JSON list of C-alpha atoms in Angstrom, two decimals:
[
{"chain": "A", "resi": 1, "resn": "MET", "atom": "CA", "xyz": [-2.80, 8.92, -13.77]},
{"chain": "A", "resi": 2, "resn": "THR", "atom": "CA", "xyz": [-2.34, 11.00, -10.76]},
{"chain": "A", "resi": 3, "resn": "GLU", "atom": "CA", "xyz": [1.18, 11.88, -9.39]},
{"chain": "A", "resi": 4, "resn": "ALA", "atom": "CA", "xyz": [0.87, 9.55, -6.57]},
{"chain": "A", "resi": 5, "resn": "PRO", "atom": "CA", "xyz": [-1.62, 6.90, -7.59]},
{"chain": "A", "resi": 6, "resn": "HIS", "atom": "CA", "xyz": [-3.24, 4.58, -5.04]},
{"chain": "A", "resi": 7, "resn": "ILE", "atom": "CA", "xyz": [-1.89, 0.79, -5.26]},
{"chain": "A", "resi": 8, "resn": "VAL", "atom": "CA", "xyz": [-3.67, -1.99, -3.57]},
{"chain": "A", "resi": 9, "resn": "CYS", "atom": "CA", "xyz": [-1.08, -4.35, -2.22]},
{"chain": "A", "resi": 10, "resn": "PRO", "atom": "CA", "xyz": [-1.74, -7.99, -3.54]},
{"chain": "A", "resi": 11, "resn": "HIS", "atom": "CA", "xyz": [-0.54, -9.31, -0.24]},
{"chain": "A", "resi": 12, "resn": "CYS", "atom": "CA", "xyz": [-2.44, -7.39, 2.70]},
{"chain": "A", "resi": 13, "resn": "HIS", "atom": "CA", "xyz": [-4.87, -5.47, 0.40]},
{"chain": "A", "resi": 14, "resn": "THR", "atom": "CA", "xyz": [-3.72, -2.11, 2.04]},
{"chain": "A", "resi": 15, "resn": "THR", "atom": "CA", "xyz": [-4.11, 1.03, -0.29]},
{"chain": "A", "resi": 16, "resn": "ASN", "atom": "CA", "xyz": [-0.75, 2.52, -0.83]},
{"chain": "A", "resi": 17, "resn": "ARG", "atom": "CA", "xyz": [0.15, 5.96, -2.40]},
{"chain": "A", "resi": 18, "resn": "VAL", "atom": "CA", "xyz": [3.14, 5.34, -4.64]},
{"chain": "A", "resi": 19, "resn": "GLN", "atom": "CA", "xyz": [4.85, 8.38, -6.61]},
{"chain": "A", "resi": 20, "resn": "ALA", "atom": "CA", "xyz": [4.29, 7.89, -10.36]},
{"chain": "A", "resi": 21, "resn": "ALA", "atom": "CA", "xyz": [8.02, 8.07, -11.06]},
{"chain": "A", "resi": 22, "resn": "ASP", "atom": "CA", "xyz": [8.79, 5.42, -8.26]},
{"chain": "A", "resi": 23, "resn": "LEU", "atom": "CA", "xyz": [6.46, 2.87, -9.98]},
{"chain": "A", "resi": 24, "resn": "GLY", "atom": "CA", "xyz": [9.23, 1.33, -12.07]},
{"chain": "A", "resi": 25, "resn": "ASN", "atom": "CA", "xyz": [11.51, 0.90, -9.00]},
{"chain": "A", "resi": 26, "resn": "ALA", "atom": "CA", "xyz": [9.72, -2.13, -7.35]},
{"chain": "A", "resi": 27, "resn": "PRO", "atom": "CA", "xyz": [7.91, -0.32, -4.62]},
{"chain": "A", "resi": 28, "resn": "ASP", "atom": "CA", "xyz": [7.05, -2.23, -1.45]},
{"chain": "A", "resi": 29, "resn": "CYS", "atom": "CA", "xyz": [3.75, -1.83, 0.74]},
{"chain": "A", "resi": 30, "resn": "GLY", "atom": "CA", "xyz": [4.01, 0.45, 3.63]},
{"chain": "A", "resi": 31, "resn": "LYS", "atom": "CA", "xyz": [2.32, -1.82, 5.76]},
{"chain": "A", "resi": 32, "resn": "CYS", "atom": "CA", "xyz": [3.46, -5.46, 4.98]},
{"chain": "A", "resi": 33, "resn": "HIS", "atom": "CA", "xyz": [6.74, -4.44, 3.08]},
{"chain": "A", "resi": 34, "resn": "GLN", "atom": "CA", "xyz": [5.98, -6.96, 0.37]},
{"chain": "A", "resi": 35, "resn": "PRO", "atom": "CA", "xyz": [6.33, -6.06, -3.35]},
{"chain": "A", "resi": 36, "resn": "LEU", "atom": "CA", "xyz": [3.29, -4.28, -4.84]},
{"chain": "A", "resi": 37, "resn": "PHE", "atom": "CA", "xyz": [3.85, -6.04, -7.99]},
{"chain": "A", "resi": 38, "resn": "ALA", "atom": "CA", "xyz": [5.17, -9.41, -8.73]},
{"chain": "A", "resi": 39, "resn": "GLY", "atom": "CA", "xyz": [5.18, -9.53, -12.53]},
{"chain": "A", "resi": 40, "resn": "ALA", "atom": "CA", "xyz": [2.29, -12.25, -12.35]},
{"chain": "A", "resi": 41, "resn": "PRO", "atom": "CA", "xyz": [-1.47, -12.38, -12.29]},
{"chain": "A", "resi": 42, "resn": "LEU", "atom": "CA", "xyz": [-2.92, -11.81, -9.04]},
{"chain": "A", "resi": 43, "resn": "GLU", "atom": "CA", "xyz": [-5.79, -14.06, -7.89]},
{"chain": "A", "resi": 44, "resn": "LEU", "atom": "CA", "xyz": [-8.72, -12.25, -6.72]},
{"chain": "A", "resi": 45, "resn": "ASP", "atom": "CA", "xyz": [-11.77, -13.53, -4.42]},
{"chain": "A", "resi": 46, "resn": "GLY", "atom": "CA", "xyz": [-14.76, -12.05, -3.37]},
{"chain": "A", "resi": 47, "resn": "ASN", "atom": "CA", "xyz": [-12.98, -10.03, -0.54]},
{"chain": "A", "resi": 48, "resn": "SER", "atom": "CA", "xyz": [-10.24, -8.68, -2.73]},
{"chain": "A", "resi": 49, "resn": "PHE", "atom": "CA", "xyz": [-11.98, -7.94, -6.01]},
{"chain": "A", "resi": 50, "resn": "ASP", "atom": "CA", "xyz": [-13.86, -4.80, -5.04]},
{"chain": "A", "resi": 51, "resn": "ARG", "atom": "CA", "xyz": [-10.82, -3.32, -3.01]},
{"chain": "A", "resi": 52, "resn": "HIS", "atom": "CA", "xyz": [-8.48, -3.90, -6.13]},
{"chain": "A", "resi": 53, "resn": "VAL", "atom": "CA", "xyz": [-11.00, -2.63, -8.79]},
{"chain": "A", "resi": 54, "resn": "GLY", "atom": "CA", "xyz": [-12.39, 0.01, -6.73]},
{"chain": "A", "resi": 55, "resn": "ARG", "atom": "CA", "xyz": [-9.41, 1.53, -4.94]},
{"chain": "A", "resi": 56, "resn": "SER", "atom": "CA", "xyz": [-6.53, 1.14, -7.52]},
{"chain": "A", "resi": 57, "resn": "GLN", "atom": "CA", "xyz": [-5.73, 4.43, -9.44]},
{"chain": "A", "resi": 58, "resn": "ILE", "atom": "CA", "xyz": [-3.97, 2.46, -12.26]},
{"chain": "A", "resi": 59, "resn": "PRO", "atom": "CA", "xyz": [-5.96, 0.30, -14.67]},
{"chain": "A", "resi": 60, "resn": "VAL", "atom": "CA", "xyz": [-6.84, -3.27, -13.52]},
{"chain": "A", "resi": 61, "resn": "LEU", "atom": "CA", "xyz": [-7.11, -5.93, -16.00]},
{"chain": "A", "resi": 62, "resn": "VAL", "atom": "CA", "xyz": [-9.40, -8.75, -14.90]},
{"chain": "A", "resi": 63, "resn": "ASP", "atom": "CA", "xyz": [-9.34, -12.29, -16.57]},
{"chain": "A", "resi": 64, "resn": "PHE", "atom": "CA", "xyz": [-12.61, -13.94, -15.85]},
{"chain": "A", "resi": 65, "resn": "TRP", "atom": "CA", "xyz": [-12.05, -17.60, -16.18]},
{"chain": "A", "resi": 66, "resn": "ALA", "atom": "CA", "xyz": [-12.78, -21.27, -14.80]},
{"chain": "A", "resi": 67, "resn": "PRO", "atom": "CA", "xyz": [-10.64, -24.38, -14.29]},
{"chain": "A", "resi": 68, "resn": "TRP", "atom": "CA", "xyz": [-12.69, -26.38, -16.53]},
{"chain": "A", "resi": 69, "resn": "CYS", "atom": "CA", "xyz": [-12.40, -23.96, -19.52]},
{"chain": "A", "resi": 70, "resn": "GLY", "atom": "CA", "xyz": [-9.85, -25.31, -21.96]},
{"chain": "A", "resi": 71, "resn": "PRO", "atom": "CA", "xyz": [-9.28, -21.82, -23.70]},
{"chain": "A", "resi": 72, "resn": "CYS", "atom": "CA", "xyz": [-8.88, -20.29, -20.39]},
{"chain": "A", "resi": 73, "resn": "LEU", "atom": "CA", "xyz": [-6.12, -22.72, -19.54]},
{"chain": "A", "resi": 74, "resn": "GLN", "atom": "CA", "xyz": [-4.74, -22.11, -23.02]},
{"chain": "A", "resi": 75, "resn": "MET", "atom": "CA", "xyz": [-4.52, -18.45, -22.50]},
{"chain": "A", "resi": 76, "resn": "ALA", "atom": "CA", "xyz": [-2.83, -18.71, -18.87]},
{"chain": "A", "resi": 77, "resn": "PRO", "atom": "CA", "xyz": [0.73, -18.48, -19.84]},
{"chain": "A", "resi": 78, "resn": "ALA", "atom": "CA", "xyz": [0.01, -15.69, -22.31]},
{"chain": "A", "resi": 79, "resn": "PHE", "atom": "CA", "xyz": [-1.85, -13.77, -19.55]},
{"chain": "A", "resi": 80, "resn": "ALA", "atom": "CA", "xyz": [1.21, -14.19, -17.24]},
{"chain": "A", "resi": 81, "resn": "GLN", "atom": "CA", "xyz": [3.48, -12.97, -19.81]},
{"chain": "A", "resi": 82, "resn": "ALA", "atom": "CA", "xyz": [1.22, -10.00, -20.34]},
{"chain": "A", "resi": 83, "resn": "ALA", "atom": "CA", "xyz": [1.19, -9.31, -16.87]},
{"chain": "A", "resi": 84, "resn": "ARG", "atom": "CA", "xyz": [5.10, -8.96, -16.97]},
{"chain": "A", "resi": 85, "resn": "GLU", "atom": "CA", "xyz": [4.90, -6.52, -19.79]},
{"chain": "A", "resi": 86, "resn": "LEU", "atom": "CA", "xyz": [2.03, -4.47, -18.31]},
{"chain": "A", "resi": 87, "resn": "GLU", "atom": "CA", "xyz": [3.08, -4.14, -14.56]},
{"chain": "A", "resi": 88, "resn": "PRO", "atom": "CA", "xyz": [3.51, -1.60, -12.90]},
{"chain": "A", "resi": 89, "resn": "HIS", "atom": "CA", "xyz": [1.30, 0.66, -15.11]},
{"chain": "A", "resi": 90, "resn": "VAL", "atom": "CA", "xyz": [-1.67, -1.94, -15.04]},
{"chain": "A", "resi": 91, "resn": "ARG", "atom": "CA", "xyz": [-2.63, -4.31, -12.19]},
{"chain": "A", "resi": 92, "resn": "VAL", "atom": "CA", "xyz": [-3.24, -7.73, -13.80]},
{"chain": "A", "resi": 93, "resn": "ALA", "atom": "CA", "xyz": [-5.46, -10.07, -11.98]},
{"chain": "A", "resi": 94, "resn": "LYS", "atom": "CA", "xyz": [-7.58, -13.30, -12.55]},
{"chain": "A", "resi": 95, "resn": "LEU", "atom": "CA", "xyz": [-10.96, -14.14, -11.04]},
{"chain": "A", "resi": 96, "resn": "ASN", "atom": "CA", "xyz": [-12.33, -17.70, -10.99]},
{"chain": "A", "resi": 97, "resn": "THR", "atom": "CA", "xyz": [-15.93, -17.39, -12.06]},
{"chain": "A", "resi": 98, "resn": "GLU", "atom": "CA", "xyz": [-16.73, -20.99, -10.60]},
{"chain": "A", "resi": 99, "resn": "ALA", "atom": "CA", "xyz": [-15.77, -19.80, -7.27]},
{"chain": "A", "resi": 100, "resn": "GLN", "atom": "CA", "xyz": [-16.93, -16.25, -7.48]},
{"chain": "A", "resi": 101, "resn": "GLN", "atom": "CA", "xyz": [-20.18, -16.58, -9.18]},
{"chain": "A", "resi": 102, "resn": "ALA", "atom": "CA", "xyz": [-21.90, -13.66, -7.76]},
{"chain": "A", "resi": 103, "resn": "ILE", "atom": "CA", "xyz": [-19.12, -11.26, -9.16]},
{"chain": "A", "resi": 104, "resn": "ALA", "atom": "CA", "xyz": [-19.30, -12.97, -12.51]},
{"chain": "A", "resi": 105, "resn": "ALA", "atom": "CA", "xyz": [-23.04, -12.37, -12.59]},
{"chain": "A", "resi": 106, "resn": "ARG", "atom": "CA", "xyz": [-22.67, -8.79, -11.51]},
{"chain": "A", "resi": 107, "resn": "TYR", "atom": "CA", "xyz": [-20.52, -8.32, -14.69]},
{"chain": "A", "resi": 108, "resn": "ALA", "atom": "CA", "xyz": [-22.78, -10.49, -16.91]},
{"chain": "A", "resi": 109, "resn": "ILE", "atom": "CA", "xyz": [-19.89, -12.67, -17.90]},
{"chain": "A", "resi": 110, "resn": "ARG", "atom": "CA", "xyz": [-21.47, -15.05, -20.45]},
{"chain": "A", "resi": 111, "resn": "SER", "atom": "CA", "xyz": [-18.57, -16.75, -21.99]},
{"chain": "A", "resi": 112, "resn": "ILE", "atom": "CA", "xyz": [-14.97, -17.31, -20.74]},
{"chain": "A", "resi": 113, "resn": "PRO", "atom": "CA", "xyz": [-12.30, -16.30, -20.89]},
{"chain": "A", "resi": 114, "resn": "THR", "atom": "CA", "xyz": [-13.41, -12.76, -20.66]},
{"chain": "A", "resi": 115, "resn": "MET", "atom": "CA", "xyz": [-11.11, -9.89, -19.90]},
{"chain": "A", "resi": 116, "resn": "ILE", "atom": "CA", "xyz": [-12.44, -6.73, -18.56]},
{"chain": "A", "resi": 117, "resn": "LEU", "atom": "CA", "xyz": [-10.25, -3.31, -18.12]},
{"chain": "A", "resi": 118, "resn": "PHE", "atom": "CA", "xyz": [-11.30, -1.09, -15.21]},
{"chain": "A", "resi": 119, "resn": "GLN", "atom": "CA", "xyz": [-10.33, 2.22, -14.63]},
{"chain": "A", "resi": 120, "resn": "GLN", "atom": "CA", "xyz": [-11.35, 4.08, -11.33]},
{"chain": "A", "resi": 121, "resn": "GLY", "atom": "CA", "xyz": [-13.67, 1.41, -10.49]},
{"chain": "A", "resi": 122, "resn": "ARG", "atom": "CA", "xyz": [-15.49, 1.51, -13.78]},
{"chain": "A", "resi": 123, "resn": "GLU", "atom": "CA", "xyz": [-15.39, -1.02, -16.62]},
{"chain": "A", "resi": 124, "resn": "VAL", "atom": "CA", "xyz": [-14.00, 0.68, -19.70]},
{"chain": "A", "resi": 125, "resn": "ALA", "atom": "CA", "xyz": [-13.44, -2.19, -22.28]},
{"chain": "A", "resi": 126, "resn": "ARG", "atom": "CA", "xyz": [-14.08, -5.80, -22.51]},
{"chain": "A", "resi": 127, "resn": "ILE", "atom": "CA", "xyz": [-13.10, -8.65, -24.71]},
{"chain": "A", "resi": 128, "resn": "SER", "atom": "CA", "xyz": [-13.94, -12.39, -24.97]},
{"chain": "A", "resi": 129, "resn": "GLY", "atom": "CA", "xyz": [-11.99, -15.18, -26.11]},
{"chain": "A", "resi": 130, "resn": "ALA", "atom": "CA", "xyz": [-8.28, -16.52, -25.79]},
{"chain": "A", "resi": 131, "resn": "LEU", "atom": "CA", "xyz": [-5.82, -14.16, -26.94]},
{"chain": "A", "resi": 132, "resn": "GLY", "atom": "CA", "xyz": [-1.78, -14.27, -27.11]},
{"chain": "A", "resi": 133, "resn": "ALA", "atom": "CA", "xyz": [0.40, -11.99, -24.89]},
{"chain": "A", "resi": 134, "resn": "ALA", "atom": "CA", "xyz": [1.07, -9.50, -27.69]},
{"chain": "A", "resi": 135, "resn": "ASP", "atom": "CA", "xyz": [-2.70, -9.06, -28.51]},
{"chain": "A", "resi": 136, "resn": "ILE", "atom": "CA", "xyz": [-3.61, -8.94, -24.85]},
{"chain": "A", "resi": 137, "resn": "VAL", "atom": "CA", "xyz": [-1.02, -6.04, -24.28]},
{"chain": "A", "resi": 138, "resn": "ARG", "atom": "CA", "xyz": [-2.01, -4.34, -27.41]},
{"chain": "A", "resi": 139, "resn": "TRP", "atom": "CA", "xyz": [-5.51, -4.28, -26.52]},
{"chain": "A", "resi": 140, "resn": "VAL", "atom": "CA", "xyz": [-4.94, -3.01, -23.07]},
{"chain": "A", "resi": 141, "resn": "ARG", "atom": "CA", "xyz": [-2.62, -0.29, -24.02]},
{"chain": "A", "resi": 142, "resn": "THR", "atom": "CA", "xyz": [-5.39, 0.75, -26.85]},
{"chain": "A", "resi": 143, "resn": "ALA", "atom": "CA", "xyz": [-8.23, 0.55, -24.38]},
{"chain": "A", "resi": 144, "resn": "ALA", "atom": "CA", "xyz": [-6.36, 2.34, -21.63]},
{"chain": "A", "resi": 145, "resn": "GLY", "atom": "CA", "xyz": [-5.67, 5.30, -23.71]}
]
């Protein structure tokens, strides 16, 4: 990670430069002054997905899910708990594949839930199936290096 990684605001989607040493001090967005991290998964849509995945210089973990998927709904609390443990060093986000079918197709999502870890805009790891919070955290930390 760079000394001052770019972090995309979950509220206004502005790219912020944050000193690495300040990541743990609840940094705010320079534009909208909202917290850059909420300790909860960020809901992405077609407009925000590419910005967060492509511009963030911290890893971005995306859960590809759908509202009709039982395992997705079962995993949601564990994913939220993983967000609390992984942020601010990993952006944790969700993408509804039902609402964002083009993005799901771009990444060849064949089963859900599927989690993809992105770094510098590129997919670096992928896993399918519902996991518990500890398993999600362990997988991300291993895959992120």
